[in-house]
Coordinates of C-alpha atoms in Angstrom, one line a residue:
M1 CA 211.3 134.0 262.2
A2 CA 209.7 131.0 264.2
S3 CA 208.8 127.8 262.3
K4 CA 205.0 127.3 261.9
H5 CA 205.8 123.5 261.3
A6 CA 205.6 122.0 264.8
T7 CA 208.5 119.6 265.6
Q8 CA 207.8 116.5 267.6
F9 CA 209.6 114.4 270.2
S10 CA 209.2 111.5 272.6
Y11 CA 210.1 110.5 276.0
R12 CA 210.2 107.2 278.1
S13 CA 210.1 107.1 281.9
Q14 CA 209.4 104.5 284.5
K15 CA 205.7 105.5 284.6
E16 CA 205.0 106.5 281.0
L17 CA 205.8 106.7 277.3
T18 CA 204.4 109.9 275.5
V19 CA 204.9 111.9 272.3
W20 CA 205.0 115.7 272.6
S21 CA 204.8 118.7 270.1
G22 CA 207.9 121.0 270.3
Y23 CA 208.0 125.0 270.3
P24 CA 205.6 126.7 271.1
D25 CA 203.2 124.3 272.6
Y26 CA 205.4 121.6 274.5
K27 CA 202.3 119.5 275.2
P28 CA 201.4 115.8 274.6
I29 CA 200.0 115.3 271.1
K30 CA 196.3 114.4 271.1
G31 CA 195.3 111.2 269.5
F32 CA 198.3 109.2 270.8
E33 CA 197.2 106.4 272.9
K34 CA 200.1 105.9 275.8
P35 CA 200.9 102.2 276.4
E36 CA 199.4 100.9 279.5
T37 CA 202.5 98.9 280.6
T38 CA 206.1 99.6 281.0
T39 CA 208.0 100.3 277.7
K40 CA 211.5 99.0 277.1
T41 CA 212.6 101.2 274.4
F42 CA 211.4 103.6 271.3
Q43 CA 212.8 104.6 268.2
Y44 CA 212.2 106.8 265.1
S45 CA 213.4 105.8 261.8
K46 CA 216.5 107.9 260.4
H47 CA 214.4 110.2 258.3
G48 CA 211.5 110.4 260.7
H49 CA 208.8 108.5 258.7
A50 CA 208.2 105.8 261.4
Y51 CA 208.2 105.4 265.1
A52 CA 207.9 102.2 267.2
Y53 CA 208.1 101.2 270.7
A54 CA 208.3 97.8 272.6
T55 CA 206.8 96.5 275.7
N56 CA 207.1 93.2 277.2
E57 CA 204.3 91.5 275.3
S58 CA 204.5 93.4 271.7
V59 CA 206.0 96.0 269.4
K60 CA 203.8 98.7 268.0
V61 CA 204.8 100.7 264.9
F62 CA 203.1 104.2 263.9
D63 CA 203.2 106.4 261.1
A64 CA 205.4 109.3 262.9
S65 CA 203.4 112.2 261.1
S66 CA 200.0 111.2 261.9
L67 CA 200.8 108.9 264.8
K68 CA 198.4 106.4 263.3
Q69 CA 199.2 102.9 264.2
L70 CA 200.4 100.8 261.3
C71 CA 200.7 97.2 262.9
E72 CA 201.4 95.4 266.2
I73 CA 204.0 92.8 266.3
K74 CA 203.3 90.0 268.8
Q75 CA 206.9 89.5 269.8
A76 CA 207.7 89.4 273.5
A77 CA 210.7 90.4 275.5
V78 CA 212.2 92.7 272.8
V79 CA 215.1 94.4 274.2
D80 CA 216.2 96.6 271.2
L81 CA 214.8 97.6 267.8
W82 CA 216.0 99.8 264.9
F83 CA 214.3 100.8 261.5
S84 CA 215.8 100.8 258.0
P85 CA 216.3 104.5 256.9
Q86 CA 213.0 104.9 255.1
G87 CA 211.1 103.2 257.7
S88 CA 209.9 100.4 255.7
Y89 CA 211.7 97.6 257.7
L90 CA 212.1 96.9 261.4
A91 CA 214.8 94.7 263.1
T92 CA 214.0 93.4 266.8
W93 CA 216.5 91.8 269.1
Q94 CA 215.8 89.6 272.0
R95 CA 218.0 87.9 274.6
P96 CA 219.4 84.7 273.0
T97 CA 218.2 81.3 274.6
K98 CA 219.0 77.7 273.9
L99 CA 216.8 75.5 272.1
E100 CA 216.0 71.7 273.0
D101 CA 218.5 70.6 270.4
G102 CA 221.3 72.8 271.7
S103 CA 221.2 75.4 269.0
G104 CA 220.7 79.0 269.5
S105 CA 217.4 80.8 269.0
K106 CA 216.9 83.0 266.1
N107 CA 216.5 86.2 268.2
L108 CA 217.3 88.8 265.5
V109 CA 214.0 89.2 263.5
I110 CA 213.4 91.4 260.5
W111 CA 209.8 92.6 259.9
D112 CA 207.8 94.6 257.3
A113 CA 207.1 97.8 259.4
K114 CA 203.8 98.5 257.7
T115 CA 202.2 94.9 257.9
G116 CA 204.1 93.3 260.8
T117 CA 205.0 90.4 258.5
Q118 CA 208.1 88.5 259.5
L119 CA 210.6 88.5 256.6
A120 CA 213.8 86.8 258.2
S121 CA 215.3 85.6 261.3
F122 CA 219.0 85.1 262.4
S123 CA 220.9 84.0 265.5
Q124 CA 222.8 86.9 267.2
K125 CA 224.4 86.6 270.6
S126 CA 225.6 90.2 271.2
L127 CA 223.4 93.2 271.0
N128 CA 224.8 95.8 268.4
N129 CA 222.4 97.3 266.0
W130 CA 225.1 97.9 263.3
N131 CA 225.2 94.2 262.7
F132 CA 222.1 94.3 260.3
Q133 CA 222.1 97.5 258.1
W134 CA 220.3 98.8 255.0
T135 CA 221.5 101.1 252.3
D136 CA 219.8 104.6 252.4
D137 CA 217.5 103.7 249.4
E138 CA 216.7 100.3 251.2
K139 CA 217.7 98.5 247.9
Y140 CA 220.2 96.3 249.8
C141 CA 220.7 95.1 253.3
A142 CA 223.7 93.3 254.9
R143 CA 224.7 91.3 257.9
M144 CA 228.2 90.2 259.2
V145 CA 229.1 86.6 260.1
T146 CA 232.4 84.9 260.6
N147 CA 234.8 86.0 257.8
E148 CA 232.2 87.5 255.6
V149 CA 229.5 90.1 255.0
Q150 CA 226.5 88.8 253.4
F151 CA 224.1 91.0 251.2
W152 CA 220.6 90.6 250.1
E153 CA 218.2 92.7 248.1
S154 CA 216.0 93.9 251.1
K155 CA 212.7 92.4 249.7
N156 CA 214.4 89.0 249.9
A157 CA 216.1 89.4 253.1
G158 CA 216.9 86.0 254.8
K159 CA 216.4 84.0 251.5
A160 CA 219.3 82.8 249.3
V161 CA 222.4 85.3 249.8
W162 CA 222.6 87.7 246.9
A163 CA 226.4 88.7 247.3
R164 CA 229.2 87.8 249.7
L165 CA 232.2 89.9 250.6
K166 CA 234.6 87.4 252.1
L167 CA 237.5 88.8 254.3
E168 CA 239.3 86.7 256.8
G169 CA 239.1 88.2 260.2
V170 CA 236.5 91.0 259.4
A171 CA 235.3 92.5 262.6
K172 CA 232.9 95.4 261.7
F173 CA 231.4 96.8 258.6
S174 CA 229.5 100.0 257.9
L175 CA 227.2 100.8 254.8
S176 CA 227.5 104.4 253.6
P177 CA 224.6 106.8 253.1
G178 CA 224.2 108.6 249.8
K179 CA 223.0 107.8 246.3
S180 CA 226.1 105.5 245.4
P181 CA 226.3 103.1 248.5
A182 CA 229.6 101.6 249.6
V183 CA 230.6 99.4 252.5
A184 CA 233.7 99.9 254.7
V185 CA 235.1 97.0 256.6
F186 CA 237.5 96.8 259.5
I187 CA 240.0 93.9 260.0
P188 CA 242.1 94.2 263.3
E189 CA 245.7 93.6 263.8
R190 CA 246.7 89.9 263.7
K191 CA 250.1 87.9 263.6
G192 CA 252.0 91.0 263.3
A193 CA 249.9 92.4 260.2
P194 CA 248.6 95.9 260.6
A195 CA 244.8 96.6 260.9
I196 CA 243.0 97.4 257.7
V197 CA 240.0 99.5 256.7
R198 CA 238.7 98.8 253.1
M199 CA 236.0 100.2 251.1
Y200 CA 234.1 98.6 248.3
S201 CA 231.3 99.6 245.9
I202 CA 228.1 97.6 246.2
P203 CA 228.1 94.8 244.7
N204 CA 231.4 95.1 243.1
F205 CA 233.8 93.3 245.5
N206 CA 236.7 92.3 243.2
Q207 CA 238.6 95.6 243.6
A208 CA 238.6 97.8 246.8
L209 CA 237.8 101.6 246.3
S210 CA 240.1 102.6 249.0
N211 CA 242.4 100.8 251.4
K212 CA 244.1 102.2 254.7
T213 CA 246.5 100.3 257.0
F214 CA 247.4 101.2 260.5
Y215 CA 248.8 99.9 263.8
K216 CA 247.2 100.6 267.3
A217 CA 243.8 99.5 266.4
D218 CA 241.9 96.8 268.4
S219 CA 238.5 98.4 267.7
V220 CA 237.1 101.1 265.5
Q221 CA 234.2 103.7 265.1
M222 CA 233.2 104.9 261.5
F223 CA 231.6 108.3 260.8
W224 CA 230.3 108.8 257.2
N225 CA 229.6 112.3 256.0
D226 CA 225.8 112.5 254.7
L227 CA 226.9 112.4 251.2
G228 CA 228.7 108.9 251.7
T229 CA 231.9 110.2 250.0
N230 CA 234.3 110.4 252.8
L231 CA 234.9 108.4 256.0
L232 CA 236.3 109.3 259.4
V233 CA 237.6 106.1 261.3
L234 CA 238.5 106.5 265.0
T235 CA 240.7 103.8 266.2
Q236 CA 241.2 102.6 269.7
T237 CA 243.5 100.2 271.4
D238 CA 242.6 98.5 274.6
V239 CA 245.6 99.2 276.5
D240 CA 248.0 102.4 276.0
K241 CA 251.5 100.8 276.1
T242 CA 253.1 104.3 276.6
G243 CA 251.3 104.5 279.9
K244 CA 249.8 107.8 279.2
S245 CA 246.1 106.7 279.6
Y246 CA 244.1 104.1 281.3
Y247 CA 241.6 104.0 278.4
G248 CA 243.9 103.1 275.7
E249 CA 245.3 105.1 272.7
T250 CA 243.1 106.8 270.1
N251 CA 243.9 108.0 266.5
L252 CA 241.7 109.4 263.7
Y253 CA 242.0 108.7 260.1
Y254 CA 240.4 110.1 256.9
L255 CA 239.6 108.2 253.8
A256 CA 237.9 109.3 250.5
V257 CA 235.6 106.7 248.9
A258 CA 237.1 107.8 245.6
G259 CA 240.5 106.5 246.8
N260 CA 242.3 109.4 245.9
F261 CA 243.0 110.7 249.3
D262 CA 243.5 109.3 252.7
C263 CA 245.5 110.6 255.9
R264 CA 245.9 110.6 259.6
V265 CA 244.1 113.6 261.0
P266 CA 246.7 115.9 262.5
L267 CA 245.7 116.4 266.1
D268 CA 248.4 118.6 267.9
K269 CA 247.3 117.7 271.6
E270 CA 248.1 114.5 273.3
G271 CA 245.3 112.5 274.6
A272 CA 242.0 110.8 273.6
V273 CA 239.5 111.9 270.9
H274 CA 236.4 112.7 272.8
D275 CA 233.8 113.4 269.9
V276 CA 233.8 113.8 266.2
T277 CA 231.0 115.3 264.0
W278 CA 230.6 116.0 260.2
G279 CA 229.1 119.2 259.1
P280 CA 225.7 119.0 257.4
D281 CA 227.3 120.0 254.0
S282 CA 229.8 117.0 254.1
K283 CA 232.6 119.3 253.4
E284 CA 234.1 119.8 256.9
F285 CA 234.2 118.1 260.4
V286 CA 235.0 119.1 264.0
V287 CA 237.0 117.0 266.7
V288 CA 237.2 117.4 270.3
Y289 CA 240.6 115.9 271.5
G290 CA 243.4 115.8 274.0
S291 CA 243.8 115.6 277.8
M292 CA 241.4 117.7 279.7
P293 CA 241.1 120.5 279.2
A294 CA 240.5 119.3 275.6
K295 CA 241.0 121.2 272.3
T296 CA 238.2 121.6 269.7
T297 CA 239.4 122.2 266.0
L298 CA 237.4 122.5 262.8
F299 CA 238.9 120.8 259.6
D300 CA 238.2 121.3 256.0
H301 CA 237.6 118.3 253.5
R302 CA 241.3 117.6 253.2
A303 CA 241.8 117.3 257.0
N304 CA 243.5 120.7 257.2
A305 CA 242.9 122.7 260.6
I306 CA 240.9 126.0 259.6
F307 CA 239.8 127.1 263.0
T308 CA 240.4 126.3 266.9
F309 CA 237.5 126.9 269.2
G310 CA 239.9 127.0 272.2
I311 CA 241.1 124.8 275.0
D312 CA 238.3 124.1 277.6
P313 CA 236.9 121.1 279.4
R314 CA 234.6 119.9 276.6
N315 CA 233.9 116.3 275.3
F316 CA 230.7 116.9 272.9
V317 CA 230.3 118.8 269.7
R318 CA 227.2 119.1 267.2
Y319 CA 226.2 121.1 264.3
N320 CA 222.4 122.2 264.3
P321 CA 220.8 120.5 261.2
Q322 CA 221.1 123.8 259.1
G323 CA 224.8 123.9 259.8
C324 CA 224.9 127.4 260.9
I325 CA 225.5 127.0 264.6
I326 CA 227.9 124.7 266.4
A327 CA 227.4 123.5 270.0
V328 CA 230.7 122.6 271.9
A329 CA 229.9 121.1 275.4
G330 CA 231.2 119.2 278.4
F331 CA 229.0 116.4 279.7
G332 CA 229.2 113.3 282.0
N333 CA 232.0 114.2 284.7
L334 CA 232.3 117.6 283.4
N335 CA 230.0 120.6 284.3
G336 CA 227.6 120.8 281.5
T337 CA 228.9 124.1 280.1
I338 CA 227.6 124.7 276.4
D339 CA 229.3 127.0 274.1
L340 CA 227.3 128.2 270.9
W341 CA 229.4 129.3 267.8
D342 CA 228.2 131.1 264.7
R343 CA 229.6 129.0 261.8
K344 CA 229.7 131.7 259.3
S345 CA 231.5 134.3 261.5
L346 CA 233.3 131.7 263.7
K347 CA 232.4 133.9 266.7
K348 CA 230.9 132.7 269.9
I349 CA 227.1 133.5 270.5
N350 CA 226.8 132.6 274.0
T351 CA 227.8 130.3 276.7
F352 CA 225.3 128.7 279.2
S353 CA 225.4 125.8 281.8
A354 CA 223.1 122.7 281.8
P355 CA 224.5 120.9 284.9
N356 CA 224.2 117.2 285.2
A357 CA 222.9 116.7 281.6
S358 CA 223.5 113.3 280.0
H359 CA 221.9 114.0 276.7
C360 CA 222.0 116.8 274.3
E361 CA 220.3 117.0 270.8
W362 CA 219.4 119.8 268.4
S363 CA 215.8 120.2 267.3
P364 CA 215.2 119.6 263.5
C365 CA 214.4 123.2 263.0
G366 CA 217.9 124.2 264.4
R367 CA 216.6 126.8 266.7
Y368 CA 216.5 125.0 269.9
I369 CA 218.6 122.5 272.0
M370 CA 217.2 119.9 274.2
T371 CA 219.3 118.8 277.2
A372 CA 218.2 116.1 279.5
T373 CA 219.3 114.4 282.8
L374 CA 218.6 110.6 282.4
T375 CA 218.5 107.4 284.7
P376 CA 220.6 105.4 285.4
R377 CA 223.4 108.1 284.8
L378 CA 221.8 110.2 287.6
R379 CA 218.6 109.1 289.5
V380 CA 217.7 112.4 290.9
D381 CA 216.7 115.7 289.2
N382 CA 215.6 113.9 286.0
G383 CA 213.8 115.8 283.2
F384 CA 214.6 117.8 280.1
K385 CA 215.2 121.3 279.3
M386 CA 214.7 123.3 276.0
W387 CA 217.1 126.2 275.2
H388 CA 216.9 128.6 272.4
H389 CA 219.9 128.9 270.1
S390 CA 220.7 132.3 271.8
G391 CA 221.4 130.3 275.1
S392 CA 218.2 131.3 276.8
L393 CA 216.2 128.5 278.7
I394 CA 212.6 128.6 277.4
Y395 CA 211.2 125.4 278.8
E396 CA 211.7 122.9 281.6
E397 CA 210.0 119.7 282.6
N398 CA 210.8 117.4 285.5
V399 CA 210.2 113.8 284.8
D400 CA 210.8 111.2 287.5
E401 CA 213.1 108.2 286.3
L402 CA 213.5 109.5 282.8
F403 CA 215.2 106.8 280.8
Q404 CA 215.0 108.0 277.2
V405 CA 214.3 111.3 275.1
G406 CA 214.5 112.1 271.5
W407 CA 213.4 114.3 268.6
R408 CA 211.7 113.1 265.6
P409 CA 214.1 113.5 262.8
E410 CA 212.9 115.8 259.9
P411 CA 214.6 117.2 256.8
P412 CA 215.8 120.9 257.3
S413 CA 214.0 121.9 254.1
E414 CA 210.7 121.6 256.2
F415 CA 211.9 124.7 258.1
P416 CA 212.6 128.3 257.3
A417 CA 216.2 129.0 256.7
M418 CA 218.3 130.7 259.4
R419 CA 220.4 133.5 258.1
S420 CA 221.5 134.8 261.4
P421 CA 220.9 134.1 265.1
S422 CA 217.5 135.5 266.3
P423 CA 216.5 137.0 269.5
P424 CA 215.1 134.5 272.1
P425 CA 211.3 134.2 272.5
K426 CA 209.5 134.7 275.9
P427 CA 210.2 131.7 278.4
I428 CA 207.1 129.3 278.3
K429 CA 207.6 127.3 281.6
I430 CA 210.7 127.6 283.9
N431 CA 210.5 125.6 287.3
A432 CA 210.4 127.6 290.7
G433 CA 213.9 128.4 291.9
N434 CA 215.5 128.0 288.5
N435 CA 214.6 131.4 287.0
A436 CA 218.3 132.3 287.0
A437 CA 218.8 129.7 284.4
A438 CA 216.8 131.5 282.0
A439 CA 219.7 134.0 281.4
S440 CA 223.3 133.3 280.7
P441 CA 225.3 133.5 283.9
K442 CA 227.5 136.4 284.1
P443 CA 231.0 135.6 284.8
A444 CA 232.3 137.0 288.2
G445 CA 235.8 137.6 286.8
A446 CA 238.9 135.5 287.0
Y447 CA 240.6 134.9 290.2
R448 CA 243.6 136.9 290.8
P449 CA 246.1 136.1 293.4
P450 CA 246.8 138.6 296.2
H451 CA 250.1 139.8 294.8
L452 CA 248.5 140.7 291.3
R453 CA 245.5 142.4 292.5
G454 CA 245.5 146.1 291.7
T455 CA 247.8 145.6 288.8
T456 CA 247.1 145.9 284.9
T457 CA 248.2 142.4 284.2
A458 CA 246.2 140.9 281.6
T459 CA 243.7 138.1 282.0
T460 CA 245.0 134.8 280.3
T461 CA 243.1 131.8 278.7
L462 CA 243.9 128.2 278.9
S463 CA 245.0 128.5 275.3
Q464 CA 247.5 131.3 276.1
R465 CA 248.8 129.4 279.0
E466 CA 249.3 126.3 277.1
A467 CA 250.9 128.1 274.3
A468 CA 253.2 129.7 276.4
L469 CA 254.3 126.6 278.4
S470 CA 255.0 124.9 275.1
G471 CA 257.0 127.6 273.7
R472 CA 254.5 128.7 271.0
G473 CA 253.5 132.0 272.6
P474 CA 254.7 134.7 274.8
S475 CA 255.0 134.1 278.7
V476 CA 251.8 134.8 280.5
G477 CA 253.3 135.3 284.0
G478 CA 256.4 136.2 285.7
Q479 CA 258.1 135.0 288.8
R480 CA 256.1 135.4 292.0
K481 CA 257.5 137.9 294.3
V482 CA 257.0 137.3 298.1
P483 CA 255.9 140.7 299.8
G484 CA 258.5 141.7 302.2
A485 CA 261.3 139.6 301.0
P486 CA 264.6 141.2 300.0
A487 CA 265.3 141.7 296.3
G488 CA 267.1 138.7 294.9
K489 CA 266.5 136.6 298.0
N490 CA 263.5 134.6 296.9
K491 CA 263.9 130.9 297.5
G492 CA 265.4 129.1 294.6
N493 CA 267.2 130.5 291.5
S494 CA 265.9 132.7 288.7
N495 CA 264.4 129.6 287.1
S496 CA 262.3 128.6 289.9
N497 CA 258.9 127.2 288.9
G498 CA 257.0 128.0 292.2
G499 CA 258.2 125.0 294.2
G500 CA 257.5 122.4 291.5
L501 CA 259.8 120.2 289.6
T502 CA 263.0 121.7 287.8
K503 CA 264.4 120.2 284.8
S504 CA 267.2 118.4 286.7
T505 CA 264.7 117.0 289.1
A506 CA 262.5 115.6 286.2
V507 CA 265.6 113.9 284.5
T508 CA 266.2 111.9 287.7
L509 CA 262.7 110.2 287.4
T510 CA 262.1 107.0 285.6
P511 CA 259.6 107.0 282.6
E512 CA 257.0 105.2 284.7
E513 CA 257.4 107.9 287.6
K514 CA 257.2 110.7 285.2
Q515 CA 253.9 109.3 283.7
K516 CA 252.4 108.8 287.1
K517 CA 253.5 112.5 288.2
I518 CA 251.9 113.8 284.9
R519 CA 248.5 111.9 285.5
N520 CA 248.3 113.4 289.1
L521 CA 248.9 116.8 287.9
E522 CA 246.5 116.7 285.0
K523 CA 244.0 115.6 287.6
K524 CA 244.8 118.6 289.6
L525 CA 244.3 120.9 286.6
R526 CA 240.9 119.3 285.9
Q527 CA 239.9 120.2 289.5
I528 CA 241.2 123.8 289.2
A529 CA 239.3 124.2 285.9
E530 CA 235.9 123.1 287.7
I531 CA 236.7 125.5 290.6
R532 CA 237.4 128.5 288.2
D533 CA 234.1 127.7 286.3
K534 CA 232.1 127.7 289.7
Q535 CA 233.9 131.0 290.6
S536 CA 232.9 132.4 287.0
R537 CA 229.3 131.5 287.9
G538 CA 229.5 133.5 291.1
Q539 CA 229.5 130.8 293.5
K540 CA 231.3 131.3 296.7
L541 CA 234.8 129.4 297.0
D542 CA 236.3 128.1 300.4
P543 CA 239.8 128.9 301.3
A544 CA 241.0 125.5 300.2
Q545 CA 239.5 126.1 296.6
L546 CA 241.1 129.6 296.5
Q547 CA 244.3 128.1 297.5
K548 CA 244.2 125.7 294.7
L549 CA 243.7 128.4 292.1
T550 CA 247.0 129.9 293.1
V551 CA 249.1 127.0 292.1
E552 CA 247.7 126.6 288.6
A553 CA 250.6 128.2 286.9
S554 CA 253.3 126.0 288.9
V555 CA 251.4 122.8 288.0
M556 CA 251.5 123.5 284.3
R557 CA 255.1 124.4 284.5
E558 CA 255.8 120.9 286.3
I559 CA 253.9 119.2 283.6
A560 CA 255.9 121.1 280.8
A561 CA 259.2 120.2 282.6
L562 CA 258.1 116.5 282.9
R563 CA 257.3 116.4 279.2
E564 CA 260.6 117.7 278.0

């Protein structure tokens, strides 16, 4: 059943900023007056009540539902802006400048979003929109300064500080959503002491609700569930001292606000954490982690693994707002493949490809996914596509130099419930030459080496191959036999790994040489995965690519030998 309530989204390009309606119209909304000059940014408030955009001359604020202008703030050269959760307040940030007396300009300004009245101003050198936050009910707001987090009642922001949370070395804070707001603070490692994340109830700062210490944490990202009862902390070091990664080491920790539970989330594949997301019910979360191809796992409210979505080149995961479908995808330097999973049955609905996508977002109704190719990530083929949750492309729009696109947030209760996946509607607009994208590509079948063709050997997945190599599953392939060679005369002994490293060879390497070898082999595996994906979409491969596919098993055996 399609929703009669029309969704809304906005996009910003070099030429224009506009607001459109979603399915089934996909047209600009009448009555919204486009700005005549280039815009710097736009934002919706967290719950979709307000909308604003910034130009070089001013900031205009609108009621997001009616698109009626609420006020115009004559503040020039605004680089970024963000709303309080209910859209009552607006923060703007400009590049800092020095005043005549040598002091810094007050470039972070807080405004009344309905009247445009300035409420407070502060000096803030760096651009980060977490440094001034509001609680979900907008009763309190907070800002971090050296060694403390300052709190105000929102209506009195910038006046006398209402409460202070003093912590030496505090580097980041985050206010929880939900009806009972809490604040989480992060203090990095210093002088041999471990890093700390603490949580306090607002405004009771005498006793911490929860406390977690850990090493290997130069910076963190914090992910609250929607109820504000649990927190995931993703830690990262600037340098991985083991030499396994150029990008530092990551770990994931789970903390309950009540203080009755905390743990390190058990991630059973080495490598970085690529993405984390909570389920809308706040009782489960999904993590994409490990060296490519990455592993995607569903965890319950006590960080127990309950389902694995497989091992594939993926680095993105999101639930739809209703929590009944999960999208697992690979963007950036990956090929844009998107897997859709039914949360209830935990069965895959479909797989489709959105090549070159750099933005992916569920519509508020939970029935459509928007993907977009944005500048400056890619300066050609910019535009956005709308996909039905069955995986079918239903709308496509090319937009030159597309900088930003996003849905207006709305509560799921505004839309009919989704009991099960529904059939796709008829495509509305698909650009010429891209009709094939409307349907899910049919796999051409896995490549099979010449010596296995015509046999009944079962096809294996990346998950099965990895399990076999790590000793957790049955072998997925025997020793390769060279056609015409006498029995028992194959080169090497019975433990030959196809010309790769043997255990004895691996032992003679230094740890640094081993890690360098592993990195090179993992790069080769990623290239093989990309070639295999091209083949599954029916693309013609050249002889060099076909040759690469034949060495996959030996590469994986080399990696296993080096890690023993």
